Amino acid sequence: MTVLAVKKRNSKIATLLLLVGAAYCLLPVIWVLIASSKSASELFSTFTLSPSSHLVDNLADLSGYRDGLYWRWMANTALYAGVGAAVSTLVSAMSGFALAKFEFPGKGFVFNVILAGVLVPGVILAIPQYLLLAKLGLTNTYWAVLLPSFISPYGIYLARIFAAAAVPTEILEASRIDGAGAWRTFVRVVMPMMRTGLVTVFLFQFVAIWNNFMLPYIMLGDDKLYPLTVGLNGLLNQGASQPSMYTAVVTGALVSIVPLIALFLTLQRYWQVDLAAGGVKA
C-alpha cells in the first residue's frame, strides 16, 4: 500500500469519526427543535423525530407564563453571564499577564494554587460560597451569583499561557522607555495582543455561567432572580401535575441555546481574523 493510499484511508477514517461526533452533538439539539414543535399531547404519543406545527403556540404559552417570567429568567441569565464573563476575563487577563511577565516572591506557589483550583469542581465550592455570602447578607441577591463568577482559575491559567506566548518582553520594555505606565501599557499594548486568548476566556466563562445550575440553585430563593437553568428546572418539577409544563420546558430550552449559538458564531469570526493577522505578522 502506497503512502498516498494510507493518507487517503486515514483521511476517510478521520472524516467518519468527525461525522459521528457531529451527529452525537447535534442530535439532542435536533430533538429539542422537533419536540418544541409538538403539543403537550403529541410530545409523548408521537414518533420522536416527527415534527409538528405548534412551535408558535408553544412560544406564546411560554411567554405568557406568569406574565412573561421566562423572559425575566432570560434577562437574569444574560446579566449573570455577560457581567460575570466580562469581569472574569479582565481579572484573568491582569492575573495571567502578571504571572507571565512579572517576577515576585511566591509566584510559583500562586501559580500552583491556581492550577489546583482548575482541578476543583465548582460544585464543591458552592456550599462554602453560600455560607460566606450568607454571613455578608448577600444570598438571594444578584451578587450571590455574580461574585463567585468573577474569579476563574482556568481563565487565569489560559491567560497566563497566552500572555507568555503572545506578548514579547521587548515590547514591554520599549513601552516603559517611552514613559507609559503599567496600566496604560496593559490596556494599550498587552490586551490587543492577547485579544484572541481573551475572546476564548470570555466564551468559556460565558457558557459556563449561562449553563450553571448548582450555584444559583443554592444561592437564590426568589424565582424572579432565577437564571434559565433553575427556572426551567422549576417548570420541569411541575410537569408531574401539569403535563403541559413539559412542552414549556422543551421550548424554553430551545430558546435558551439561541444566544449561545449567536455568540459563538460572532466570536468565531474574531478568532479567524486574529489568527489570520497573526500569520501575516509572523
PDB file of C-alpha atoms in Angstrom:
ATOM      1  CA  MET A   1       0.000   0.000   0.000  1.00  0.00           C
ATOM      2  CA  THR A   2       1.413   3.359  -1.032  1.00  0.00           C
ATOM      3  CA  VAL A   3       1.846   6.338   1.247  1.00  0.00           C
ATOM      4  CA  LEU A   4      -0.852   8.228  -0.686  1.00  0.00           C
ATOM      5  CA  ALA A   5      -3.318   5.389  -0.216  1.00  0.00           C
ATOM      6  CA  VAL A   6      -2.604   5.284   3.521  1.00  0.00           C
ATOM      7  CA  LYS A   7      -3.167   9.022   3.786  1.00  0.00           C
ATOM      8  CA  LYS A   8      -6.477   8.739   1.917  1.00  0.00           C
ATOM      9  CA  ARG A   9      -7.617   5.910   4.177  1.00  0.00           C
ATOM     10  CA  ASN A  10      -6.653   7.821   7.327  1.00  0.00           C
ATOM     11  CA  SER A  11      -8.419  10.886   5.969  1.00  0.00           C
ATOM     12  CA  LYS A  12     -11.631   8.900   5.425  1.00  0.00           C
ATOM     13  CA  ILE A  13     -11.440   7.434   8.920  1.00  0.00           C
ATOM     14  CA  ALA A  14     -10.886  10.865  10.443  1.00  0.00           C
ATOM     15  CA  THR A  15     -13.808  12.276   8.449  1.00  0.00           C
ATOM     16  CA  LEU A  16     -16.051   9.425   9.578  1.00  0.00           C
ATOM     17  CA  LEU A  17     -15.117   9.973  13.218  1.00  0.00           C
ATOM     18  CA  LEU A  18     -15.829  13.704  12.887  1.00  0.00           C
ATOM     19  CA  LEU A  19     -19.230  12.978  11.338  1.00  0.00           C
ATOM     20  CA  VAL A  20     -20.069  10.586  14.172  1.00  0.00           C
ATOM     21  CA  GLY A  21     -19.012  13.206  16.723  1.00  0.00           C
ATOM     22  CA  ALA A  22     -21.048  15.902  14.961  1.00  0.00           C
ATOM     23  CA  ALA A  23     -24.124  13.656  14.913  1.00  0.00           C
ATOM     24  CA  TYR A  24     -23.664  12.863  18.605  1.00  0.00           C
ATOM     25  CA  CYS A  25     -23.536  16.590  19.443  1.00  0.00           C
ATOM     26  CA  LEU A  26     -26.295  17.745  17.073  1.00  0.00           C
ATOM     27  CA  LEU A  27     -28.869  15.009  17.695  1.00  0.00           C
ATOM     28  CA  PRO A  28     -30.024  16.429  21.078  1.00  0.00           C
ATOM     29  CA  VAL A  29     -30.374  19.885  19.507  1.00  0.00           C
ATOM     30  CA  ILE A  30     -32.419  18.426  16.642  1.00  0.00           C
ATOM     31  CA  TRP A  31     -34.594  16.573  19.141  1.00  0.00           C
ATOM     32  CA  VAL A  32     -35.240  19.766  21.137  1.00  0.00           C
ATOM     33  CA  LEU A  33     -36.154  21.623  17.935  1.00  0.00           C
ATOM     34  CA  ILE A  34     -38.592  18.921  16.862  1.00  0.00           C
ATOM     35  CA  ALA A  35     -40.065  18.428  20.338  1.00  0.00           C
ATOM     36  CA  SER A  36     -40.675  22.180  20.633  1.00  0.00           C
ATOM     37  CA  SER A  37     -43.000  21.970  17.642  1.00  0.00           C
ATOM     38  CA  LYS A  38     -45.317  19.457  19.352  1.00  0.00           C
ATOM     39  CA  SER A  39     -48.284  19.991  21.610  1.00  0.00           C
ATOM     40  CA  ALA A  40     -48.377  18.513  25.099  1.00  0.00           C
ATOM     41  CA  SER A  41     -50.475  15.567  23.906  1.00  0.00           C
ATOM     42  CA  GLU A  42     -48.145  14.858  20.973  1.00  0.00           C
ATOM     43  CA  LEU A  43     -44.906  15.079  22.944  1.00  0.00           C
ATOM     44  CA  PHE A  44     -45.083  11.521  24.329  1.00  0.00           C
ATOM     45  CA  SER A  45     -47.520   9.951  21.877  1.00  0.00           C
ATOM     46  CA  THR A  46     -45.809  10.547  18.517  1.00  0.00           C
ATOM     47  CA  PHE A  47     -42.539   9.408  16.961  1.00  0.00           C
ATOM     48  CA  THR A  48     -39.557  11.188  18.492  1.00  0.00           C
ATOM     49  CA  LEU A  49     -38.283  12.753  15.278  1.00  0.00           C
ATOM     50  CA  SER A  50     -41.689  13.504  13.806  1.00  0.00           C
ATOM     51  CA  PRO A  51     -42.205  17.313  13.718  1.00  0.00           C
ATOM     52  CA  SER A  52     -45.497  19.098  14.262  1.00  0.00           C
ATOM     53  CA  SER A  53     -46.794  22.655  13.852  1.00  0.00           C
ATOM     54  CA  HIS A  54     -47.252  24.023  17.375  1.00  0.00           C
ATOM     55  CA  LEU A  55     -43.953  25.876  17.840  1.00  0.00           C
ATOM     56  CA  VAL A  56     -45.545  29.336  17.646  1.00  0.00           C
ATOM     57  CA  ASP A  57     -48.280  28.330  20.101  1.00  0.00           C
ATOM     58  CA  ASN A  58     -45.686  26.895  22.490  1.00  0.00           C
ATOM     59  CA  LEU A  59     -43.654  30.111  22.332  1.00  0.00           C
ATOM     60  CA  ALA A  60     -46.800  32.116  23.083  1.00  0.00           C
ATOM     61  CA  ASP A  61     -47.665  29.899  26.054  1.00  0.00           C
ATOM     62  CA  LEU A  62     -44.105  30.152  27.345  1.00  0.00           C
ATOM     63  CA  SER A  63     -44.128  33.941  27.034  1.00  0.00           C
ATOM     64  CA  GLY A  64     -47.463  34.148  28.800  1.00  0.00           C
ATOM     65  CA  TYR A  65     -46.432  32.037  31.779  1.00  0.00           C
ATOM     66  CA  ARG A  66     -46.773  34.237  34.879  1.00  0.00           C
ATOM     67  CA  ASP A  67     -46.694  37.461  32.853  1.00  0.00           C
ATOM     68  CA  GLY A  68     -43.506  36.656  30.962  1.00  0.00           C
ATOM     69  CA  LEU A  69     -41.460  35.252  33.840  1.00  0.00           C
ATOM     70  CA  TYR A  70     -39.410  33.214  31.362  1.00  0.00           C
ATOM     71  CA  TRP A  71     -38.052  36.380  29.758  1.00  0.00           C
ATOM     72  CA  ARG A  72     -37.155  37.661  33.207  1.00  0.00           C
ATOM     73  CA  TRP A  73     -35.112  34.495  33.638  1.00  0.00           C
ATOM     74  CA  MET A  74     -33.519  35.092  30.247  1.00  0.00           C
ATOM     75  CA  ALA A  75     -32.570  38.668  31.237  1.00  0.00           C
ATOM     76  CA  ASN A  76     -31.165  37.430  34.557  1.00  0.00           C
ATOM     77  CA  THR A  77     -29.079  34.814  32.755  1.00  0.00           C
ATOM     78  CA  ALA A  78     -27.759  37.404  30.302  1.00  0.00           C
ATOM     79  CA  LEU A  79     -26.832  39.644  33.234  1.00  0.00           C
ATOM     80  CA  TYR A  80     -25.080  36.872  35.169  1.00  0.00           C
ATOM     81  CA  ALA A  81     -23.229  35.538  32.120  1.00  0.00           C
ATOM     82  CA  GLY A  82     -22.430  38.869  30.468  1.00  0.00           C
ATOM     83  CA  VAL A  83     -21.197  40.766  33.519  1.00  0.00           C
ATOM     84  CA  GLY A  84     -19.603  37.717  35.105  1.00  0.00           C
ATOM     85  CA  ALA A  85     -17.719  36.731  31.948  1.00  0.00           C
ATOM     86  CA  ALA A  86     -16.585  40.300  31.214  1.00  0.00           C
ATOM     87  CA  VAL A  87     -15.219  40.895  34.730  1.00  0.00           C
ATOM     88  CA  SER A  88     -13.727  37.410  34.859  1.00  0.00           C
ATOM     89  CA  THR A  89     -11.961  37.994  31.533  1.00  0.00           C
ATOM     90  CA  LEU A  90     -10.474  41.262  32.778  1.00  0.00           C
ATOM     91  CA  VAL A  91      -9.329  39.672  36.054  1.00  0.00           C
ATOM     92  CA  SER A  92      -7.906  36.695  34.166  1.00  0.00           C
ATOM     93  CA  ALA A  93      -6.058  38.985  31.744  1.00  0.00           C
ATOM     94  CA  MET A  94      -4.450  41.021  34.533  1.00  0.00           C
ATOM     95  CA  SER A  95      -3.605  37.961  36.613  1.00  0.00           C
ATOM     96  CA  GLY A  96      -2.297  35.934  33.689  1.00  0.00           C
ATOM     97  CA  PHE A  97      -0.175  38.816  32.425  1.00  0.00           C
ATOM     98  CA  ALA A  98       1.318  39.384  35.881  1.00  0.00           C
ATOM     99  CA  LEU A  99       2.140  35.693  36.284  1.00  0.00           C
ATOM    100  CA  ALA A 100       3.706  35.535  32.830  1.00  0.00           C
ATOM    101  CA  LYS A 101       5.761  38.737  32.751  1.00  0.00           C
ATOM    102  CA  PHE A 102       6.489  39.823  36.333  1.00  0.00           C
ATOM    103  CA  GLU A 103       8.752  38.350  38.960  1.00  0.00           C
ATOM    104  CA  PHE A 104       7.627  38.491  42.593  1.00  0.00           C
ATOM    105  CA  PRO A 105       8.034  36.367  45.734  1.00  0.00           C
ATOM    106  CA  GLY A 106       5.725  33.380  45.815  1.00  0.00           C
ATOM    107  CA  LYS A 107       4.970  33.478  42.085  1.00  0.00           C
ATOM    108  CA  GLY A 108       5.433  29.724  41.675  1.00  0.00           C
ATOM    109  CA  PHE A 109       3.266  28.997  44.713  1.00  0.00           C
ATOM    110  CA  VAL A 110       0.473  31.260  43.439  1.00  0.00           C
ATOM    111  CA  PHE A 111       0.507  29.590  40.044  1.00  0.00           C
ATOM    112  CA  ASN A 112       0.408  26.131  41.632  1.00  0.00           C
ATOM    113  CA  VAL A 113      -2.588  27.154  43.726  1.00  0.00           C
ATOM    114  CA  ILE A 114      -4.342  28.344  40.559  1.00  0.00           C
ATOM    115  CA  LEU A 115      -3.568  25.030  38.862  1.00  0.00           C
ATOM    116  CA  ALA A 116      -5.036  23.232  41.868  1.00  0.00           C
ATOM    117  CA  GLY A 117      -8.128  25.424  41.556  1.00  0.00           C
ATOM    118  CA  VAL A 118      -8.567  24.277  37.964  1.00  0.00           C
ATOM    119  CA  LEU A 119      -8.874  20.704  39.221  1.00  0.00           C
ATOM    120  CA  VAL A 120     -11.521  21.510  41.845  1.00  0.00           C
ATOM    121  CA  PRO A 121     -15.118  21.141  40.530  1.00  0.00           C
ATOM    122  CA  GLY A 122     -17.183  24.256  41.064  1.00  0.00           C
ATOM    123  CA  VAL A 123     -19.966  22.288  42.764  1.00  0.00           C
ATOM    124  CA  ILE A 124     -17.612  21.536  45.677  1.00  0.00           C
ATOM    125  CA  LEU A 125     -17.221  25.269  46.352  1.00  0.00           C
ATOM    126  CA  ALA A 126     -20.941  26.068  46.185  1.00  0.00           C
ATOM    127  CA  ILE A 127     -21.703  25.337  49.856  1.00  0.00           C
ATOM    128  CA  PRO A 128     -18.665  27.229  51.264  1.00  0.00           C
ATOM    129  CA  GLN A 129     -19.507  30.167  48.996  1.00  0.00           C
ATOM    130  CA  TYR A 130     -23.100  30.100  50.224  1.00  0.00           C
ATOM    131  CA  LEU A 131     -22.007  30.144  53.872  1.00  0.00           C
ATOM    132  CA  LEU A 132     -19.597  33.019  53.204  1.00  0.00           C
ATOM    133  CA  LEU A 133     -22.134  35.123  51.311  1.00  0.00           C
ATOM    134  CA  ALA A 134     -24.801  34.336  53.917  1.00  0.00           C
ATOM    135  CA  LYS A 135     -22.533  35.888  56.551  1.00  0.00           C
ATOM    136  CA  LEU A 136     -22.372  39.005  54.377  1.00  0.00           C
ATOM    137  CA  GLY A 137     -26.132  39.060  53.819  1.00  0.00           C
ATOM    138  CA  LEU A 138     -25.775  38.698  50.044  1.00  0.00           C
ATOM    139  CA  THR A 139     -27.670  35.459  49.467  1.00  0.00           C
ATOM    140  CA  ASN A 140     -30.838  35.717  47.380  1.00  0.00           C
ATOM    141  CA  THR A 141     -29.416  38.715  45.519  1.00  0.00           C
ATOM    142  CA  TYR A 142     -27.795  39.174  42.119  1.00  0.00           C
ATOM    143  CA  TRP A 143     -24.410  39.463  43.848  1.00  0.00           C
ATOM    144  CA  ALA A 144     -24.707  35.909  45.162  1.00  0.00           C
ATOM    145  CA  VAL A 145     -24.331  34.613  41.603  1.00  0.00           C
ATOM    146  CA  LEU A 146     -22.100  37.349  40.199  1.00  0.00           C
ATOM    147  CA  LEU A 147     -19.319  37.472  42.803  1.00  0.00           C
ATOM    148  CA  PRO A 148     -18.270  33.779  42.608  1.00  0.00           C
ATOM    149  CA  SER A 149     -18.115  34.035  38.816  1.00  0.00           C
ATOM    150  CA  PHE A 150     -15.567  36.872  38.798  1.00  0.00           C
ATOM    151  CA  ILE A 151     -12.651  34.538  39.518  1.00  0.00           C
ATOM    152  CA  SER A 152     -11.925  31.687  37.113  1.00  0.00           C
ATOM    153  CA  PRO A 153      -8.762  29.633  37.791  1.00  0.00           C
ATOM    154  CA  TYR A 154      -8.992  28.107  34.331  1.00  0.00           C
ATOM    155  CA  GLY A 155      -9.353  31.562  32.771  1.00  0.00           C
ATOM    156  CA  ILE A 156      -6.276  32.803  34.648  1.00  0.00           C
ATOM    157  CA  TYR A 157      -4.351  29.734  33.533  1.00  0.00           C
ATOM    158  CA  LEU A 158      -5.285  30.287  29.878  1.00  0.00           C
ATOM    159  CA  ALA A 159      -4.465  33.999  30.083  1.00  0.00           C
ATOM    160  CA  ARG A 160      -1.079  33.247  31.629  1.00  0.00           C
ATOM    161  CA  ILE A 161      -0.208  30.792  28.855  1.00  0.00           C
ATOM    162  CA  PHE A 162      -1.348  33.155  26.134  1.00  0.00           C
ATOM    163  CA  ALA A 163       0.398  36.212  27.644  1.00  0.00           C
ATOM    164  CA  ALA A 164       3.675  34.297  27.821  1.00  0.00           C
ATOM    165  CA  ALA A 165       3.378  33.369  24.137  1.00  0.00           C
ATOM    166  CA  ALA A 166       1.817  36.494  22.611  1.00  0.00           C
ATOM    167  CA  VAL A 167       3.402  39.414  24.483  1.00  0.00           C
ATOM    168  CA  PRO A 168       7.137  39.901  23.753  1.00  0.00           C
ATOM    169  CA  THR A 169       9.175  41.230  26.639  1.00  0.00           C
ATOM    170  CA  GLU A 170      10.960  43.623  24.267  1.00  0.00           C
ATOM    171  CA  ILE A 171       7.723  45.446  23.510  1.00  0.00           C
ATOM    172  CA  LEU A 172       7.027  45.905  27.218  1.00  0.00           C
ATOM    173  CA  GLU A 173      10.486  47.316  27.743  1.00  0.00           C
ATOM    174  CA  ALA A 174      10.053  49.692  24.804  1.00  0.00           C
ATOM    175  CA  SER A 175       6.727  50.843  26.261  1.00  0.00           C
ATOM    176  CA  ARG A 176       8.380  51.585  29.616  1.00  0.00           C
ATOM    177  CA  ILE A 177      11.196  53.503  27.904  1.00  0.00           C
ATOM    178  CA  ASP A 178       8.571  55.617  26.120  1.00  0.00           C
ATOM    179  CA  GLY A 179       7.169  56.570  29.532  1.00  0.00           C
ATOM    180  CA  ALA A 180       3.964  54.527  29.528  1.00  0.00           C
ATOM    181  CA  GLY A 181       2.754  53.441  32.950  1.00  0.00           C
ATOM    182  CA  ALA A 182       1.844  49.888  33.877  1.00  0.00           C
ATOM    183  CA  TRP A 183      -1.907  50.341  33.389  1.00  0.00           C
ATOM    184  CA  ARG A 184      -1.542  52.184  30.083  1.00  0.00           C
ATOM    185  CA  THR A 185       0.850  49.512  28.811  1.00  0.00           C
ATOM    186  CA  PHE A 186      -1.597  46.817  29.819  1.00  0.00           C
ATOM    187  CA  VAL A 187      -4.608  48.469  28.153  1.00  0.00           C
ATOM    188  CA  ARG A 188      -2.939  49.851  25.028  1.00  0.00           C
ATOM    189  CA  VAL A 189      -0.306  47.193  24.335  1.00  0.00           C
ATOM    190  CA  VAL A 190      -0.957  43.945  26.181  1.00  0.00           C
ATOM    191  CA  MET A 191      -4.721  43.491  25.788  1.00  0.00           C
ATOM    192  CA  PRO A 192      -4.744  43.947  21.988  1.00  0.00           C
ATOM    193  CA  MET A 193      -2.008  41.321  21.706  1.00  0.00           C
ATOM    194  CA  MET A 194      -3.964  38.956  23.947  1.00  0.00           C
ATOM    195  CA  ARG A 195      -7.277  39.522  22.191  1.00  0.00           C
ATOM    196  CA  THR A 196      -7.558  36.041  20.697  1.00  0.00           C
ATOM    197  CA  GLY A 197      -6.894  34.407  24.066  1.00  0.00           C
ATOM    198  CA  LEU A 198      -9.240  36.776  25.896  1.00  0.00           C
ATOM    199  CA  VAL A 199     -12.037  36.012  23.441  1.00  0.00           C
ATOM    200  CA  THR A 200     -11.546  32.345  24.271  1.00  0.00           C
ATOM    201  CA  VAL A 201     -11.578  33.022  28.010  1.00  0.00           C
ATOM    202  CA  PHE A 202     -14.732  35.146  27.666  1.00  0.00           C
ATOM    203  CA  LEU A 203     -16.530  32.463  25.662  1.00  0.00           C
ATOM    204  CA  PHE A 204     -15.630  29.666  28.079  1.00  0.00           C
ATOM    205  CA  GLN A 205     -16.697  31.689  31.093  1.00  0.00           C
ATOM    206  CA  PHE A 206     -19.887  32.963  29.441  1.00  0.00           C
ATOM    207  CA  VAL A 207     -21.004  29.441  28.534  1.00  0.00           C
ATOM    208  CA  ALA A 208     -20.069  28.117  31.987  1.00  0.00           C
ATOM    209  CA  ILE A 209     -22.124  30.807  33.760  1.00  0.00           C
ATOM    210  CA  TRP A 210     -25.014  30.519  31.284  1.00  0.00           C
ATOM    211  CA  ASN A 211     -25.269  26.780  31.944  1.00  0.00           C
ATOM    212  CA  ASN A 212     -24.543  26.958  35.681  1.00  0.00           C
ATOM    213  CA  PHE A 213     -27.232  25.352  37.797  1.00  0.00           C
ATOM    214  CA  MET A 214     -25.943  24.399  41.229  1.00  0.00           C
ATOM    215  CA  LEU A 215     -24.658  27.794  42.385  1.00  0.00           C
ATOM    216  CA  PRO A 216     -27.840  29.826  41.647  1.00  0.00           C
ATOM    217  CA  TYR A 217     -29.971  26.913  42.840  1.00  0.00           C
ATOM    218  CA  ILE A 218     -28.278  27.110  46.245  1.00  0.00           C
ATOM    219  CA  MET A 219     -27.953  30.897  46.430  1.00  0.00           C
ATOM    220  CA  LEU A 220     -31.378  32.064  45.256  1.00  0.00           C
ATOM    221  CA  GLY A 221     -34.843  31.667  46.723  1.00  0.00           C
ATOM    222  CA  ASP A 222     -36.791  34.301  44.789  1.00  0.00           C
ATOM    223  CA  ASP A 223     -37.857  32.927  41.409  1.00  0.00           C
ATOM    224  CA  LYS A 224     -37.649  36.436  39.930  1.00  0.00           C
ATOM    225  CA  LEU A 225     -33.862  36.231  40.373  1.00  0.00           C
ATOM    226  CA  TYR A 226     -33.552  32.782  38.807  1.00  0.00           C
ATOM    227  CA  PRO A 227     -31.468  32.144  35.699  1.00  0.00           C
ATOM    228  CA  LEU A 228     -32.869  29.910  32.963  1.00  0.00           C
ATOM    229  CA  THR A 229     -31.362  26.712  34.329  1.00  0.00           C
ATOM    230  CA  VAL A 230     -33.058  26.999  37.715  1.00  0.00           C
ATOM    231  CA  GLY A 231     -36.280  28.407  36.272  1.00  0.00           C
ATOM    232  CA  LEU A 232     -36.676  25.606  33.743  1.00  0.00           C
ATOM    233  CA  ASN A 233     -35.919  23.065  36.465  1.00  0.00           C
ATOM    234  CA  GLY A 234     -38.823  24.502  38.429  1.00  0.00           C
ATOM    235  CA  LEU A 235     -41.112  24.115  35.409  1.00  0.00           C
ATOM    236  CA  LEU A 236     -39.910  20.549  34.949  1.00  0.00           C
ATOM    237  CA  ASN A 237     -40.827  19.716  38.535  1.00  0.00           C
ATOM    238  CA  GLN A 238     -44.353  20.955  37.820  1.00  0.00           C
ATOM    239  CA  GLY A 239     -44.671  18.511  34.916  1.00  0.00           C
ATOM    240  CA  ALA A 240     -45.884  15.687  37.156  1.00  0.00           C
ATOM    241  CA  SER A 241     -49.057  17.614  37.994  1.00  0.00           C
ATOM    242  CA  GLN A 242     -49.228  19.780  34.843  1.00  0.00           C
ATOM    243  CA  PRO A 243     -48.065  17.797  31.777  1.00  0.00           C
ATOM    244  CA  SER A 244     -48.246  20.946  29.638  1.00  0.00           C
ATOM    245  CA  MET A 245     -45.175  22.216  31.505  1.00  0.00           C
ATOM    246  CA  TYR A 246     -43.032  19.623  29.730  1.00  0.00           C
ATOM    247  CA  THR A 247     -43.688  21.394  26.443  1.00  0.00           C
ATOM    248  CA  ALA A 248     -42.797  24.723  28.051  1.00  0.00           C
ATOM    249  CA  VAL A 249     -39.532  23.283  29.346  1.00  0.00           C
ATOM    250  CA  VAL A 250     -38.533  21.929  25.936  1.00  0.00           C
ATOM    251  CA  THR A 251     -39.460  25.176  24.194  1.00  0.00           C
ATOM    252  CA  GLY A 252     -37.614  27.193  26.811  1.00  0.00           C
ATOM    253  CA  ALA A 253     -34.540  25.016  26.376  1.00  0.00           C
ATOM    254  CA  LEU A 254     -34.632  25.647  22.623  1.00  0.00           C
ATOM    255  CA  VAL A 255     -34.822  29.415  23.061  1.00  0.00           C
ATOM    256  CA  SER A 256     -32.056  29.349  25.673  1.00  0.00           C
ATOM    257  CA  ILE A 257     -29.458  27.961  23.255  1.00  0.00           C
ATOM    258  CA  VAL A 258     -30.062  30.604  20.574  1.00  0.00           C
ATOM    259  CA  PRO A 259     -27.938  33.310  22.309  1.00  0.00           C
ATOM    260  CA  LEU A 260     -25.091  30.823  22.773  1.00  0.00           C
ATOM    261  CA  ILE A 261     -25.127  29.906  19.079  1.00  0.00           C
ATOM    262  CA  ALA A 262     -25.171  33.591  18.093  1.00  0.00           C
ATOM    263  CA  LEU A 263     -22.315  34.380  20.484  1.00  0.00           C
ATOM    264  CA  PHE A 264     -20.198  31.504  19.230  1.00  0.00           C
ATOM    265  CA  LEU A 265     -20.689  32.470  15.577  1.00  0.00           C
ATOM    266  CA  THR A 266     -19.797  36.088  16.354  1.00  0.00           C
ATOM    267  CA  LEU A 267     -16.661  35.281  18.327  1.00  0.00           C
ATOM    268  CA  GLN A 268     -15.584  32.658  15.792  1.00  0.00           C
ATOM    269  CA  ARG A 269     -15.273  35.472  13.272  1.00  0.00           C
ATOM    270  CA  TYR A 270     -12.876  37.293  15.612  1.00  0.00           C
ATOM    271  CA  TRP A 271     -10.834  34.123  16.058  1.00  0.00           C
ATOM    272  CA  GLN A 272     -10.438  33.779  12.303  1.00  0.00           C
ATOM    273  CA  VAL A 273      -9.433  37.432  11.875  1.00  0.00           C
ATOM    274  CA  ASP A 274      -6.899  37.315  14.724  1.00  0.00           C
ATOM    275  CA  LEU A 275      -5.343  34.047  13.590  1.00  0.00           C
ATOM    276  CA  ALA A 276      -5.010  35.324  10.034  1.00  0.00           C
ATOM    277  CA  ALA A 277      -3.482  38.582  11.259  1.00  0.00           C
ATOM    278  CA  GLY A 278      -1.016  36.681  13.440  1.00  0.00           C
ATOM    279  CA  GLY A 279       0.053  34.562  10.484  1.00  0.00           C
ATOM    280  CA  VAL A 280       0.686  37.657   8.352  1.00  0.00           C
ATOM    281  CA  LYS A 281       2.697  39.339  11.120  1.00  0.00           C
ATOM    282  CA  ALA A 282       4.769  36.246  11.667  1.00  0.00           C
TER     283      ALA A 282
END
